[in-house]
Every structure is written in C-alpha cells, then in structure tokens.
C-alpha cells in the first residue's frame, strides 16, 4: 500500500516523528508560556515541527539522490535561520536585556526537532529532559546565586574623550 509513492511504513514514521516534535515543542513552549514569554507554546511547537520536517526532507532528498545529496545542507540552514527568529525575541530595555532564554530555547527546540526528524529519539529525549531541567530548576538557583536586582551594584566610569583612553 502506498500514498503518492510513499510506503505505509514511511508514512507512519513521518507521522510519528511529527507527533514527537509537536509534543516536545509543546512541553518546552509551555514552560516559556507559563512565564509570559513572547515565544510560547505555539511558537515552540511550530519551530520544533518545522525543524523536524526539514530534517525529514533532508533525509528523503539524500535517499532519492543517493551519494549526491548533502543531508546536512538543509538542516544547517535551520540552525542559522533560527537565529533571526531568536533575535526577534530579544528586547533591550535600558540596562536590561530580556528574551535571551526564550531565544536559546527556540534554538535548542530547532536542534531537537532536527534530531527527531532524523529518528534520533534517545538524543531528542535526553536533550528535552536537560532543557526542561535547565528552564525549570535553574531559575531558582540563578535567583539564589545571582541575587536580586536591588543587591546588584553598578559602577559608572566617566572620562575625557581622548585617544588611548
């Protein structure tokens, strides 16, 4: 049995990989959404699913073209392209920069999506667990060790604008 030239096994594999990407994107995105971040659950799902699909397309093209297809070329574009999406989540407000963790989570979700699309489920699971551990538990540690904003001290240096300063 086939559908547009794809066997039932391939269709099941593509469907399963896509579903895993949606679940992982949802899991990581829900943590970002819970903290009111601009890129929440839907954004993370779409990024992870898109990366997984890109990875599957790369594998398919490589299989069809044989040795002539570069399986990493398309996936590499996901990694560089996600930087533009991540940059859109970073805001600079006075001395504060917001959105770096969300940008990083989008980047890791795209990498996890590439791994899911390649069928690397163990790697995807470990990366997802470590990402969630970082996002959920390190927030408390970070606040404890970094101190509160009122505890931070700033030094202002004023000097003349002369060469060599």
JSON list of C-alpha atoms in Angstrom, two decimals:
[
{"chain": "A", "resi": 1, "resn": "UNK", "atom": "CA", "xyz": [0.00, 0.00, 0.00]},
{"chain": "A", "resi": 2, "resn": "UNK", "atom": "CA", "xyz": [1.34, 3.46, -0.86]},
{"chain": "A", "resi": 3, "resn": "UNK", "atom": "CA", "xyz": [0.25, 7.08, -0.93]},
{"chain": "A", "resi": 4, "resn": "UNK", "atom": "CA", "xyz": [1.84, 9.36, -3.53]},
{"chain": "A", "resi": 5, "resn": "UNK", "atom": "CA", "xyz": [4.79, 6.98, -3.79]},
{"chain": "A", "resi": 6, "resn": "UNK", "atom": "CA", "xyz": [5.35, 6.66, -0.02]},
{"chain": "A", "resi": 7, "resn": "UNK", "atom": "CA", "xyz": [5.00, 3.29, 1.67]},
{"chain": "A", "resi": 8, "resn": "UNK", "atom": "CA", "xyz": [2.84, 2.84, 4.75]},
{"chain": "A", "resi": 9, "resn": "UNK", "atom": "CA", "xyz": [5.99, 2.41, 6.86]},
{"chain": "A", "resi": 10, "resn": "UNK", "atom": "CA", "xyz": [7.34, 5.78, 5.70]},
{"chain": "A", "resi": 11, "resn": "UNK", "atom": "CA", "xyz": [4.01, 7.50, 6.35]},
{"chain": "A", "resi": 12, "resn": "UNK", "atom": "CA", "xyz": [3.81, 6.05, 9.86]},
{"chain": "A", "resi": 13, "resn": "UNK", "atom": "CA", "xyz": [7.41, 7.10, 10.55]},
{"chain": "A", "resi": 14, "resn": "UNK", "atom": "CA", "xyz": [6.80, 10.65, 9.29]},
{"chain": "A", "resi": 15, "resn": "UNK", "atom": "CA", "xyz": [3.59, 10.90, 11.31]},
{"chain": "A", "resi": 16, "resn": "UNK", "atom": "CA", "xyz": [5.26, 9.60, 14.47]},
{"chain": "A", "resi": 17, "resn": "UNK", "atom": "CA", "xyz": [8.26, 11.91, 14.10]},
{"chain": "A", "resi": 18, "resn": "UNK", "atom": "CA", "xyz": [5.95, 14.88, 13.54]},
{"chain": "A", "resi": 19, "resn": "UNK", "atom": "CA", "xyz": [3.89, 13.99, 16.61]},
{"chain": "A", "resi": 20, "resn": "UNK", "atom": "CA", "xyz": [7.01, 13.65, 18.78]},
{"chain": "A", "resi": 21, "resn": "UNK", "atom": "CA", "xyz": [8.19, 17.08, 17.55]},
{"chain": "A", "resi": 22, "resn": "UNK", "atom": "CA", "xyz": [4.82, 18.63, 18.47]},
{"chain": "A", "resi": 23, "resn": "UNK", "atom": "CA", "xyz": [4.91, 17.06, 21.95]},
{"chain": "A", "resi": 24, "resn": "UNK", "atom": "CA", "xyz": [8.47, 18.25, 22.61]},
{"chain": "A", "resi": 25, "resn": "UNK", "atom": "CA", "xyz": [7.72, 21.76, 21.30]},
{"chain": "A", "resi": 26, "resn": "UNK", "atom": "CA", "xyz": [4.60, 21.85, 23.47]},
{"chain": "A", "resi": 27, "resn": "UNK", "atom": "CA", "xyz": [6.49, 20.72, 26.57]},
{"chain": "A", "resi": 28, "resn": "UNK", "atom": "CA", "xyz": [9.28, 23.28, 26.28]},
{"chain": "A", "resi": 29, "resn": "UNK", "atom": "CA", "xyz": [6.99, 26.03, 24.98]},
{"chain": "A", "resi": 30, "resn": "UNK", "atom": "CA", "xyz": [4.55, 25.57, 27.86]},
{"chain": "A", "resi": 31, "resn": "UNK", "atom": "CA", "xyz": [7.32, 26.45, 30.31]},
{"chain": "A", "resi": 32, "resn": "UNK", "atom": "CA", "xyz": [8.04, 29.66, 28.39]},
{"chain": "A", "resi": 33, "resn": "UNK", "atom": "CA", "xyz": [4.31, 30.46, 28.11]},
{"chain": "A", "resi": 34, "resn": "UNK", "atom": "CA", "xyz": [3.84, 29.88, 31.85]},
{"chain": "A", "resi": 35, "resn": "UNK", "atom": "CA", "xyz": [6.28, 32.74, 32.45]},
{"chain": "A", "resi": 36, "resn": "UNK", "atom": "CA", "xyz": [4.51, 35.03, 29.97]},
{"chain": "A", "resi": 37, "resn": "UNK", "atom": "CA", "xyz": [7.24, 35.00, 27.31]},
{"chain": "A", "resi": 38, "resn": "UNK", "atom": "CA", "xyz": [6.55, 36.23, 23.79]},
{"chain": "A", "resi": 39, "resn": "UNK", "atom": "CA", "xyz": [7.52, 32.93, 22.17]},
{"chain": "A", "resi": 40, "resn": "UNK", "atom": "CA", "xyz": [5.32, 30.42, 23.97]},
{"chain": "A", "resi": 41, "resn": "UNK", "atom": "CA", "xyz": [3.83, 27.05, 23.28]},
{"chain": "A", "resi": 42, "resn": "UNK", "atom": "CA", "xyz": [2.62, 27.60, 19.71]},
{"chain": "A", "resi": 43, "resn": "UNK", "atom": "CA", "xyz": [5.89, 29.16, 18.59]},
{"chain": "A", "resi": 44, "resn": "UNK", "atom": "CA", "xyz": [7.96, 26.33, 20.08]},
{"chain": "A", "resi": 45, "resn": "UNK", "atom": "CA", "xyz": [5.68, 23.70, 18.53]},
{"chain": "A", "resi": 46, "resn": "UNK", "atom": "CA", "xyz": [5.96, 25.28, 15.09]},
{"chain": "A", "resi": 47, "resn": "UNK", "atom": "CA", "xyz": [9.76, 25.67, 15.35]},
{"chain": "A", "resi": 48, "resn": "UNK", "atom": "CA", "xyz": [10.25, 22.07, 16.51]},
{"chain": "A", "resi": 49, "resn": "UNK", "atom": "CA", "xyz": [7.86, 20.65, 13.91]},
{"chain": "A", "resi": 50, "resn": "UNK", "atom": "CA", "xyz": [9.41, 22.78, 11.15]},
{"chain": "A", "resi": 51, "resn": "UNK", "atom": "CA", "xyz": [12.90, 21.63, 12.08]},
{"chain": "A", "resi": 52, "resn": "UNK", "atom": "CA", "xyz": [11.75, 18.00, 12.17]},
{"chain": "A", "resi": 53, "resn": "UNK", "atom": "CA", "xyz": [10.13, 18.34, 8.76]},
{"chain": "A", "resi": 54, "resn": "UNK", "atom": "CA", "xyz": [13.26, 19.98, 7.38]},
{"chain": "A", "resi": 55, "resn": "UNK", "atom": "CA", "xyz": [15.32, 17.11, 8.73]},
{"chain": "A", "resi": 56, "resn": "UNK", "atom": "CA", "xyz": [12.97, 14.56, 7.19]},
{"chain": "A", "resi": 57, "resn": "UNK", "atom": "CA", "xyz": [13.10, 16.38, 3.85]},
{"chain": "A", "resi": 58, "resn": "UNK", "atom": "CA", "xyz": [16.91, 16.33, 4.02]},
{"chain": "A", "resi": 59, "resn": "UNK", "atom": "CA", "xyz": [16.89, 12.58, 4.66]},
{"chain": "A", "resi": 60, "resn": "UNK", "atom": "CA", "xyz": [14.37, 11.97, 1.87]},
{"chain": "A", "resi": 61, "resn": "UNK", "atom": "CA", "xyz": [16.34, 14.04, -0.63]},
{"chain": "A", "resi": 62, "resn": "UNK", "atom": "CA", "xyz": [19.53, 12.22, 0.37]},
{"chain": "A", "resi": 63, "resn": "UNK", "atom": "CA", "xyz": [17.83, 8.83, -0.10]},
{"chain": "A", "resi": 64, "resn": "UNK", "atom": "CA", "xyz": [16.46, 9.82, -3.51]},
{"chain": "A", "resi": 65, "resn": "UNK", "atom": "CA", "xyz": [19.69, 11.39, -4.76]},
{"chain": "A", "resi": 66, "resn": "UNK", "atom": "CA", "xyz": [21.96, 8.79, -3.16]},
{"chain": "A", "resi": 67, "resn": "UNK", "atom": "CA", "xyz": [25.51, 9.95, -2.56]},
{"chain": "A", "resi": 68, "resn": "UNK", "atom": "CA", "xyz": [24.85, 13.16, -4.49]},
{"chain": "A", "resi": 69, "resn": "UNK", "atom": "CA", "xyz": [22.58, 14.59, -1.76]},
{"chain": "A", "resi": 70, "resn": "UNK", "atom": "CA", "xyz": [24.06, 16.50, 1.16]},
{"chain": "A", "resi": 71, "resn": "UNK", "atom": "CA", "xyz": [21.83, 15.58, 4.10]},
{"chain": "A", "resi": 72, "resn": "UNK", "atom": "CA", "xyz": [23.26, 18.31, 6.34]},
{"chain": "A", "resi": 73, "resn": "UNK", "atom": "CA", "xyz": [22.89, 21.24, 3.95]},
{"chain": "A", "resi": 74, "resn": "UNK", "atom": "CA", "xyz": [19.18, 21.91, 4.53]},
{"chain": "A", "resi": 75, "resn": "UNK", "atom": "CA", "xyz": [19.39, 21.21, 8.26]},
{"chain": "A", "resi": 76, "resn": "UNK", "atom": "CA", "xyz": [22.31, 23.64, 8.62]},
{"chain": "A", "resi": 77, "resn": "UNK", "atom": "CA", "xyz": [20.09, 26.38, 7.25]},
{"chain": "A", "resi": 78, "resn": "UNK", "atom": "CA", "xyz": [17.61, 25.74, 10.06]},
{"chain": "A", "resi": 79, "resn": "UNK", "atom": "CA", "xyz": [20.28, 26.37, 12.67]},
{"chain": "A", "resi": 80, "resn": "UNK", "atom": "CA", "xyz": [21.41, 29.63, 11.07]},
{"chain": "A", "resi": 81, "resn": "UNK", "atom": "CA", "xyz": [17.89, 30.73, 10.17]},
{"chain": "A", "resi": 82, "resn": "UNK", "atom": "CA", "xyz": [16.52, 30.22, 13.66]},
{"chain": "A", "resi": 83, "resn": "UNK", "atom": "CA", "xyz": [18.90, 32.97, 14.78]},
{"chain": "A", "resi": 84, "resn": "UNK", "atom": "CA", "xyz": [16.66, 35.53, 13.08]},
{"chain": "A", "resi": 85, "resn": "UNK", "atom": "CA", "xyz": [13.59, 34.26, 14.92]},
{"chain": "A", "resi": 86, "resn": "UNK", "atom": "CA", "xyz": [15.52, 34.19, 18.19]},
{"chain": "A", "resi": 87, "resn": "UNK", "atom": "CA", "xyz": [16.81, 37.72, 17.63]},
{"chain": "A", "resi": 88, "resn": "UNK", "atom": "CA", "xyz": [13.20, 38.88, 17.37]},
{"chain": "A", "resi": 89, "resn": "UNK", "atom": "CA", "xyz": [12.52, 37.66, 20.90]},
{"chain": "A", "resi": 90, "resn": "UNK", "atom": "CA", "xyz": [15.37, 39.64, 22.45]},
{"chain": "A", "resi": 91, "resn": "UNK", "atom": "CA", "xyz": [14.46, 43.07, 23.79]},
{"chain": "A", "resi": 92, "resn": "UNK", "atom": "CA", "xyz": [16.78, 45.75, 25.11]},
{"chain": "A", "resi": 93, "resn": "UNK", "atom": "CA", "xyz": [15.16, 47.96, 27.76]},
{"chain": "A", "resi": 94, "resn": "UNK", "atom": "CA", "xyz": [17.60, 50.38, 29.34]},
{"chain": "A", "resi": 95, "resn": "UNK", "atom": "CA", "xyz": [20.24, 48.33, 31.13]},
{"chain": "A", "resi": 96, "resn": "UNK", "atom": "CA", "xyz": [18.15, 45.16, 30.95]},
{"chain": "A", "resi": 97, "resn": "UNK", "atom": "CA", "xyz": [18.12, 42.62, 28.16]},
{"chain": "A", "resi": 98, "resn": "UNK", "atom": "CA", "xyz": [15.12, 40.31, 28.03]},
{"chain": "A", "resi": 99, "resn": "UNK", "atom": "CA", "xyz": [14.37, 37.30, 25.89]},
{"chain": "A", "resi": 100, "resn": "UNK", "atom": "CA", "xyz": [17.76, 35.59, 25.80]},
{"chain": "A", "resi": 101, "resn": "UNK", "atom": "CA", "xyz": [16.47, 32.40, 27.42]},
{"chain": "A", "resi": 102, "resn": "UNK", "atom": "CA", "xyz": [13.49, 32.31, 25.07]},
{"chain": "A", "resi": 103, "resn": "UNK", "atom": "CA", "xyz": [15.81, 32.78, 22.09]},
{"chain": "A", "resi": 104, "resn": "UNK", "atom": "CA", "xyz": [18.02, 29.98, 23.38]},
{"chain": "A", "resi": 105, "resn": "UNK", "atom": "CA", "xyz": [15.01, 27.72, 23.94]},
{"chain": "A", "resi": 106, "resn": "UNK", "atom": "CA", "xyz": [13.89, 28.32, 20.35]},
{"chain": "A", "resi": 107, "resn": "UNK", "atom": "CA", "xyz": [17.38, 27.40, 19.16]},
{"chain": "A", "resi": 108, "resn": "UNK", "atom": "CA", "xyz": [17.51, 24.16, 21.19]},
{"chain": "A", "resi": 109, "resn": "UNK", "atom": "CA", "xyz": [13.96, 23.26, 20.12]},
{"chain": "A", "resi": 110, "resn": "UNK", "atom": "CA", "xyz": [15.03, 23.57, 16.49]},
{"chain": "A", "resi": 111, "resn": "UNK", "atom": "CA", "xyz": [18.04, 21.31, 17.14]},
{"chain": "A", "resi": 112, "resn": "UNK", "atom": "CA", "xyz": [15.81, 18.80, 18.95]},
{"chain": "A", "resi": 113, "resn": "UNK", "atom": "CA", "xyz": [13.39, 18.94, 16.03]},
{"chain": "A", "resi": 114, "resn": "UNK", "atom": "CA", "xyz": [16.23, 18.13, 13.64]},
{"chain": "A", "resi": 115, "resn": "UNK", "atom": "CA", "xyz": [17.15, 15.16, 15.83]},
{"chain": "A", "resi": 116, "resn": "UNK", "atom": "CA", "xyz": [13.53, 13.95, 15.96]},
{"chain": "A", "resi": 117, "resn": "UNK", "atom": "CA", "xyz": [13.21, 14.30, 12.20]},
{"chain": "A", "resi": 118, "resn": "UNK", "atom": "CA", "xyz": [16.35, 12.19, 11.83]},
{"chain": "A", "resi": 119, "resn": "UNK", "atom": "CA", "xyz": [14.86, 9.50, 14.06]},
{"chain": "A", "resi": 120, "resn": "UNK", "atom": "CA", "xyz": [17.24, 10.12, 16.96]},
{"chain": "A", "resi": 121, "resn": "UNK", "atom": "CA", "xyz": [14.65, 9.61, 19.71]},
{"chain": "A", "resi": 122, "resn": "UNK", "atom": "CA", "xyz": [17.05, 8.89, 22.56]},
{"chain": "A", "resi": 123, "resn": "UNK", "atom": "CA", "xyz": [19.09, 12.01, 21.81]},
{"chain": "A", "resi": 124, "resn": "UNK", "atom": "CA", "xyz": [15.88, 14.04, 21.50]},
{"chain": "A", "resi": 125, "resn": "UNK", "atom": "CA", "xyz": [14.56, 12.73, 24.81]},
{"chain": "A", "resi": 126, "resn": "UNK", "atom": "CA", "xyz": [17.80, 13.42, 26.70]},
{"chain": "A", "resi": 127, "resn": "UNK", "atom": "CA", "xyz": [18.06, 16.93, 25.18]},
{"chain": "A", "resi": 128, "resn": "UNK", "atom": "CA", "xyz": [14.42, 17.66, 26.07]},
{"chain": "A", "resi": 129, "resn": "UNK", "atom": "CA", "xyz": [14.87, 16.48, 29.66]},
{"chain": "A", "resi": 130, "resn": "UNK", "atom": "CA", "xyz": [18.06, 18.53, 30.10]},
{"chain": "A", "resi": 131, "resn": "UNK", "atom": "CA", "xyz": [16.39, 21.58, 28.54]},
{"chain": "A", "resi": 132, "resn": "UNK", "atom": "CA", "xyz": [13.39, 21.30, 30.85]},
{"chain": "A", "resi": 133, "resn": "UNK", "atom": "CA", "xyz": [15.65, 20.73, 33.85]},
{"chain": "A", "resi": 134, "resn": "UNK", "atom": "CA", "xyz": [17.56, 23.88, 32.95]},
{"chain": "A", "resi": 135, "resn": "UNK", "atom": "CA", "xyz": [14.47, 26.01, 32.33]},
{"chain": "A", "resi": 136, "resn": "UNK", "atom": "CA", "xyz": [12.53, 24.87, 35.38]},
{"chain": "A", "resi": 137, "resn": "UNK", "atom": "CA", "xyz": [15.08, 24.26, 38.15]},
{"chain": "A", "resi": 138, "resn": "UNK", "atom": "CA", "xyz": [17.93, 26.58, 37.30]},
{"chain": "A", "resi": 139, "resn": "UNK", "atom": "CA", "xyz": [15.62, 29.59, 37.56]},
{"chain": "A", "resi": 140, "resn": "UNK", "atom": "CA", "xyz": [15.58, 29.10, 41.33]},
{"chain": "A", "resi": 141, "resn": "UNK", "atom": "CA", "xyz": [19.34, 28.53, 41.53]},
{"chain": "A", "resi": 142, "resn": "UNK", "atom": "CA", "xyz": [20.04, 31.51, 39.32]},
{"chain": "A", "resi": 143, "resn": "UNK", "atom": "CA", "xyz": [17.99, 33.81, 41.54]},
{"chain": "A", "resi": 144, "resn": "UNK", "atom": "CA", "xyz": [19.66, 32.42, 44.66]},
{"chain": "A", "resi": 145, "resn": "UNK", "atom": "CA", "xyz": [23.24, 32.84, 43.42]},
{"chain": "A", "resi": 146, "resn": "UNK", "atom": "CA", "xyz": [22.84, 35.95, 41.26]},
{"chain": "A", "resi": 147, "resn": "UNK", "atom": "CA", "xyz": [20.98, 37.85, 43.94]},
{"chain": "A", "resi": 148, "resn": "UNK", "atom": "CA", "xyz": [18.10, 40.20, 43.44]},
{"chain": "A", "resi": 149, "resn": "UNK", "atom": "CA", "xyz": [18.28, 43.29, 41.30]},
{"chain": "A", "resi": 150, "resn": "UNK", "atom": "CA", "xyz": [18.48, 45.51, 44.39]},
{"chain": "A", "resi": 151, "resn": "UNK", "atom": "CA", "xyz": [21.63, 43.66, 45.51]},
{"chain": "A", "resi": 152, "resn": "UNK", "atom": "CA", "xyz": [23.47, 44.31, 42.25]},
{"chain": "A", "resi": 153, "resn": "UNK", "atom": "CA", "xyz": [25.90, 47.18, 42.15]},
{"chain": "A", "resi": 154, "resn": "UNK", "atom": "CA", "xyz": [26.82, 49.24, 39.12]},
{"chain": "A", "resi": 155, "resn": "UNK", "atom": "CA", "xyz": [29.92, 51.32, 38.58]},
{"chain": "A", "resi": 156, "resn": "UNK", "atom": "CA", "xyz": [29.81, 54.37, 36.34]},
{"chain": "A", "resi": 157, "resn": "UNK", "atom": "CA", "xyz": [33.09, 55.50, 34.80]},
{"chain": "A", "resi": 158, "resn": "UNK", "atom": "CA", "xyz": [33.32, 59.00, 33.41]},
{"chain": "A", "resi": 159, "resn": "UNK", "atom": "CA", "xyz": [36.39, 60.04, 31.48]},
{"chain": "A", "resi": 160, "resn": "UNK", "atom": "CA", "xyz": [37.53, 62.53, 28.88]},
{"chain": "A", "resi": 161, "resn": "UNK", "atom": "CA", "xyz": [37.26, 61.53, 25.27]},
{"chain": "A", "resi": 162, "resn": "UNK", "atom": "CA", "xyz": [40.96, 61.40, 24.47]},
{"chain": "A", "resi": 163, "resn": "UNK", "atom": "CA", "xyz": [42.93, 58.98, 22.29]},
{"chain": "A", "resi": 164, "resn": "UNK", "atom": "CA", "xyz": [44.26, 55.94, 24.16]},
{"chain": "A", "resi": 165, "resn": "UNK", "atom": "CA", "xyz": [41.69, 56.11, 26.97]}
]
